[in-house]
Amino acid sequence: MRRGSIVRLVIYGVLSGIAASLVAVLVPWLPTSASEEMDRIEFTFWFTTVICIAIFAIVAAVSIYSVLKFRAAPEDDTDGPPIHGHTGIEIVWTAVPAVLVTAISVVSAIVLAKNDDLGANPLRISVTAQQFAWRFEYPPSTEGGDDAVTSGELVLPVDRGVRLTLHSLDVIHSFWIPEMGQKSDAVPGIETTLGITPTRMGSYTLLCTELCGPGHSTMRAAVRVVSPQDYEAYLASEREGGGPGGGGGGDDGESVFASAGCGSCHTFEQAGTDAEVGPSLDELAAAAETAGQPLEEFVRESIVDPNKQLAEGYQGDVMPSTYDRSLSEDQLTGLVQYLVDGQANGGQENGG
Ligand code: CUA
């Protein structure tokens, strides 16, 4: 091979490599990391990307060189010379990818193992997914205590390993906070776990990333990473407002409405929600009248047995029928009262 050819190949390769590197670096492909686990995942991505850029540069250089150098004349319809087998090249193109893929899998295995290792004493938070809401249960203040806090918001202390255990009450959901990197399905009947060590205080959003029904795209929850002091203060205030039994998270209808995710699917003026997956909860009074039932009884029945009476224009089996299990009696009563009170308010406003 002539020296000039090698120089041209190198130039094409360097230019292609620079172009690919710019695309990799200048486009913000990944969210800014907010956890130790995401840092490691990003390392894996960059490790793989650098290998890909190198291979791309080599392939692009040879392709560009060949297109320019061996270009056939317009009237040349002859075949190229017959070539069969080249043991040396075959060994190279088998061995090089094998080494690279092995390197990527070794790095990935190390990252997966490290991301699963949260030290001896991680914070344990239980996550319950159901159509179409997330609920979080924080550990009690003393071991075996009965003041565990539940809420519809995930609050995490910064710089502490958190072991999340995921459960689902109905179908498969998937837990993902993009900035934290880690992702796992919540599968009915089994328990899955996920480790996160937040490194950056701020507000994030937990997304469901498994198509789980009509309200899937609304199945989100607020995530806050705060200082350890603010985390303790949050738990203390939730315990205080937790009501009788120290159940935490609140039995009052407003907080049940929020934590059970009602607003993901229903419009309810009092709660400021405007989703339209299910019927509007501002018109419960009229619906109860149509059904010929007392309002309170109608509302309660519609929550625990949503398929019994369907609002016109809405299908059955969309709303989960698990609320008699997932809500306590106090929470259910609070929620019914909240919805009934909302009718009275709405009615007065409309009337006045
Ligand atoms: Cu839950 Cu999608």
XYZ file of C-alpha atoms and ligand atoms in Angstrom:
354
model
C 0.000 0.000 0.000
C 1.349 3.404 -0.950
C 2.199 5.911 1.727
C -0.202 8.487 0.241
C -3.110 6.038 0.593
C -2.403 5.470 4.278
C -2.271 9.224 4.911
C -5.624 9.679 3.167
C -7.188 6.812 5.143
C -5.970 8.327 8.406
C -7.337 11.770 7.473
C -10.776 10.318 6.600
C -10.764 8.344 9.853
C -9.841 11.322 12.031
C -12.473 13.547 10.369
C -15.183 10.864 10.781
C -14.159 10.337 14.396
C -14.357 14.063 15.123
C -17.808 14.299 13.495
C -19.120 11.345 15.516
C -17.579 12.715 18.730
C -19.303 16.053 18.224
C -22.667 14.316 17.818
C -21.985 12.325 21.002
C -20.818 15.277 23.091
C -22.876 18.242 21.858
C -26.308 16.581 21.938
C -27.611 16.215 25.522
C -28.557 12.540 25.171
C -28.816 11.855 28.892
C -30.356 13.852 31.745
C -27.893 15.339 34.240
C -27.047 12.631 36.726
C -28.448 12.925 40.247
C -27.300 9.639 41.768
C -24.177 7.517 42.212
C -25.853 4.754 40.214
C -26.533 7.098 37.280
C -22.858 8.172 37.327
C -21.825 4.544 36.843
C -24.454 3.964 34.170
C -23.178 7.063 32.360
C -19.652 5.652 32.543
C -20.893 2.468 30.833
C -22.569 4.527 28.119
C -19.414 6.566 27.472
C -17.182 3.499 27.518
C -19.392 1.906 24.859
C -19.710 5.146 22.902
C -15.926 5.607 22.657
C -15.572 2.071 21.259
C -18.385 2.735 18.788
C -16.781 6.007 17.630
C -13.439 4.252 17.014
C -15.084 1.492 14.953
C -17.211 4.030 13.084
C -14.096 6.046 12.217
C -12.313 2.992 10.793
C -15.330 1.812 8.780
C -16.097 5.326 7.510
C -12.454 5.897 6.492
C -12.289 2.697 4.428
C -15.736 3.376 2.904
C -14.923 6.954 1.883
C -11.494 5.954 0.564
C -12.993 3.095 -1.492
C -15.804 5.178 -2.920
C -13.362 7.863 -4.087
C -10.477 5.623 -5.184
C -12.218 2.622 -6.770
C -15.129 4.425 -8.306
C -16.215 2.703 -11.547
C -16.468 4.725 -14.738
C -20.087 5.423 -15.788
C -19.965 2.992 -18.745
C -18.084 0.246 -16.852
C -20.503 -2.665 -16.302
C -17.896 -5.366 -15.586
C -17.788 -7.333 -12.326
C -14.988 -6.847 -9.834
C -12.300 -9.518 -9.457
C -13.554 -12.716 -7.731
C -12.269 -12.879 -4.150
C -12.748 -15.864 -1.892
C -11.751 -16.115 1.705
C -8.995 -14.390 3.601
C -8.252 -16.259 6.811
C -6.289 -13.394 8.346
C -9.096 -10.852 7.904
C -11.707 -13.326 9.139
C -9.748 -13.947 12.323
C -9.375 -10.210 12.902
C -13.056 -9.388 12.383
C -14.066 -12.177 14.733
C -11.493 -11.542 17.429
C -11.754 -7.739 17.662
C -15.549 -7.621 18.221
C -15.298 -10.544 20.655
C -12.760 -8.645 22.755
C -14.799 -5.409 22.652
C -18.121 -7.057 23.521
C -16.448 -8.937 26.360
C -14.980 -5.680 27.675
C -18.413 -4.009 27.576
C -20.031 -6.928 29.387
C -17.343 -6.954 32.082
C -17.785 -3.203 32.689
C -21.595 -3.636 32.738
C -21.406 -6.513 35.203
C -19.207 -4.480 37.560
C -21.578 -1.487 37.328
C -24.648 -3.674 37.956
C -23.004 -5.259 40.997
C -21.894 -1.896 42.408
C -25.314 -0.355 41.777
C -26.873 -3.156 43.792
C -24.533 -2.654 46.736
C -25.911 -0.004 49.074
C -23.761 -0.762 52.080
C -24.785 -2.332 55.358
C -27.613 -0.032 56.346
C -29.613 1.401 53.462
C -32.828 3.298 54.028
C -35.715 0.980 53.132
C -38.765 2.409 51.418
C -41.628 0.306 50.133
C -43.153 1.365 46.803
C -46.638 0.249 45.811
C -47.794 0.704 42.230
C -51.364 0.458 41.059
C -53.346 1.816 38.153
C -52.461 4.742 38.032
C -50.624 5.920 41.096
C -47.577 5.362 43.268
C -47.593 5.056 47.049
C -44.550 5.118 49.294
C -44.176 3.689 52.765
C -41.350 4.996 54.921
C -39.986 2.995 57.867
C -41.307 3.698 61.402
C -39.246 5.929 63.707
C -38.258 2.938 65.880
C -37.734 -0.613 64.738
C -41.034 -2.455 64.941
C -42.833 0.825 65.642
C -46.311 1.461 64.280
C -45.777 4.969 62.950
C -44.697 4.108 59.413
C -45.540 6.982 57.085
C -47.258 6.512 53.734
C -47.472 9.231 51.132
C -47.925 9.842 47.442
C -44.652 11.748 47.226
C -41.181 10.192 47.277
C -38.903 12.178 49.581
C -35.282 10.994 49.827
C -32.359 12.213 51.917
C -29.314 13.192 49.861
C -26.152 11.018 49.901
C -27.757 7.998 51.532
C -28.298 4.611 49.880
C -32.010 3.805 49.521
C -33.307 0.292 48.942
C -36.709 0.472 47.276
C -38.902 -2.622 47.287
C -41.464 -2.558 44.524
C -44.924 -4.127 44.646
C -47.861 -3.969 42.279
C -51.512 -4.435 43.191
C -52.766 -5.088 39.671
C -50.682 -5.161 36.473
C -47.013 -4.662 35.605
C -45.728 -1.121 36.084
C -42.181 0.167 35.840
C -40.344 2.531 38.177
C -38.034 5.092 36.583
C -36.628 8.440 37.665
C -34.547 9.448 34.608
C -31.941 11.453 36.574
C -31.395 8.510 38.949
C -30.809 6.015 36.134
C -32.103 2.896 37.873
C -35.239 1.253 36.510
C -37.239 -1.796 37.522
C -40.627 -3.360 36.877
C -43.190 -3.655 39.648
C -44.783 -7.055 39.060
C -47.913 -8.354 40.813
C -47.172 -11.276 43.099
C -43.450 -10.755 43.414
C -41.175 -8.234 45.078
C -38.483 -6.476 43.079
C -35.870 -4.142 44.502
C -33.900 -1.165 43.297
C -31.048 0.836 44.820
C -30.652 4.606 44.566
C -28.106 6.894 46.221
C -29.195 10.467 45.399
C -26.336 12.942 45.110
C -28.126 16.134 44.133
C -30.922 17.902 46.014
C -33.873 18.993 43.919
C -37.207 17.990 42.440
C -37.598 15.108 40.019
C -40.409 13.081 38.506
C -41.011 9.367 38.855
C -42.465 7.928 35.653
C -44.241 4.665 34.951
C -42.520 3.183 31.897
C -44.648 0.101 31.315
C -47.905 0.517 29.385
C -50.371 -0.336 32.161
C -53.738 0.981 30.988
C -55.509 4.137 29.831
C -53.994 6.265 32.633
C -50.419 5.056 32.027
C -49.140 8.380 30.740
C -50.487 10.152 33.825
C -48.912 7.683 36.263
C -46.291 9.939 37.764
C -45.189 10.949 41.225
C -43.217 13.869 42.583
C -39.740 13.067 43.901
C -37.818 15.382 46.218
C -34.227 14.921 47.300
C -33.620 16.924 50.472
C -31.040 17.271 53.254
C -31.105 14.568 55.984
C -32.539 17.158 58.408
C -35.359 18.079 56.030
C -36.049 14.386 55.456
C -36.501 13.775 59.195
C -38.600 16.929 59.448
C -40.809 15.711 56.591
C -41.402 12.353 58.289
C -42.104 14.056 61.615
C -44.678 16.373 60.081
C -46.322 13.484 58.209
C -46.515 11.531 61.488
C -48.106 14.476 63.221
C -50.673 14.988 60.522
C -51.184 11.242 60.248
C -54.318 11.174 62.354
C -55.478 8.401 64.677
C -53.509 5.181 64.699
C -50.402 6.979 63.486
C -51.026 5.470 60.081
C -49.309 8.421 58.510
C -49.969 9.926 55.137
C -53.307 11.152 56.403
C -56.742 9.592 56.458
C -58.305 12.856 55.415
C -59.951 12.655 52.054
C -57.779 15.239 50.376
C -54.520 13.378 50.999
C -56.137 10.025 50.164
C -57.357 11.540 46.877
C -53.777 12.602 46.140
C -51.965 9.449 47.258
C -54.447 7.044 45.643
C -53.929 8.879 42.358
C -57.618 9.686 41.718
C -56.618 12.908 39.966
C -54.629 10.979 37.345
C -57.895 9.914 35.740
C -60.664 12.156 37.066
C -61.576 15.792 36.906
C -62.374 17.155 40.371
C -62.569 20.892 40.749
C -61.878 20.957 44.466
C -58.604 19.063 43.963
C -57.690 21.080 40.880
C -57.474 18.040 38.584
C -58.724 17.941 34.994
C -57.933 14.442 33.660
C -60.530 12.779 31.466
C -59.723 9.076 31.560
C -62.703 8.487 33.856
C -65.922 10.420 34.459
C -65.835 13.826 36.129
C -66.174 13.710 39.908
C -67.840 17.095 39.897
C -71.007 15.437 38.637
C -71.386 12.718 41.250
C -74.577 14.207 42.668
C -76.339 14.002 39.318
C -75.000 10.490 38.728
C -76.255 9.314 42.128
C -79.653 10.740 41.339
C -79.733 8.911 38.013
C -78.740 5.714 39.824
C -81.460 6.339 42.408
C -79.020 5.982 45.293
C -78.122 8.226 48.210
C -75.008 10.205 47.236
C -72.701 8.798 49.898
C -73.655 5.192 49.210
C -73.259 5.726 45.467
C -69.808 7.260 45.843
C -68.547 4.499 48.135
C -69.883 1.774 45.860
C -68.330 3.417 42.801
C -64.915 3.369 44.494
C -64.880 -0.219 45.751
C -66.886 -1.759 42.898
C -66.350 0.539 39.915
C -67.757 -1.908 37.360
C -71.150 -2.224 39.031
C -72.544 0.942 37.536
C -70.736 2.520 34.627
C -71.093 6.155 33.712
C -72.431 6.631 30.216
C -69.691 6.617 27.599
C -67.132 4.890 29.843
C -65.910 1.296 29.680
C -65.677 -1.181 32.518
C -62.436 -2.721 33.813
C -60.547 0.538 33.420
C -60.648 1.734 37.017
C -58.912 -0.666 39.431
C -61.280 -2.572 41.706
C -58.621 -2.928 44.387
C -59.431 0.112 46.511
C -61.275 -1.862 49.173
C -57.964 -3.647 49.736
C -55.514 -0.814 49.158
C -57.331 1.763 51.284
C -58.083 1.381 54.969
C -61.676 1.829 56.157
C -60.754 5.244 57.604
C -59.154 6.317 54.346
C -62.143 5.140 52.338
C -64.544 6.993 54.616
C -62.381 10.117 54.380
C -62.256 9.908 50.592
C -66.024 9.431 50.271
C -66.600 12.415 52.557
C -64.156 14.549 50.555
C -65.936 13.722 47.305
C -69.391 14.278 48.808
C -68.304 17.644 50.268
C -66.924 18.608 46.856
C -70.403 18.176 45.372
C -71.889 20.580 47.909
C -69.233 23.206 47.114
C -69.584 22.784 43.384
C -73.370 22.967 43.643
C -73.288 26.207 45.600
C -70.833 27.777 43.235
C -72.845 26.750 40.222
C -76.054 27.920 41.869
C -74.615 31.269 42.917
Cu -48.250 2.137 35.447
Cu -47.796 2.590 33.177
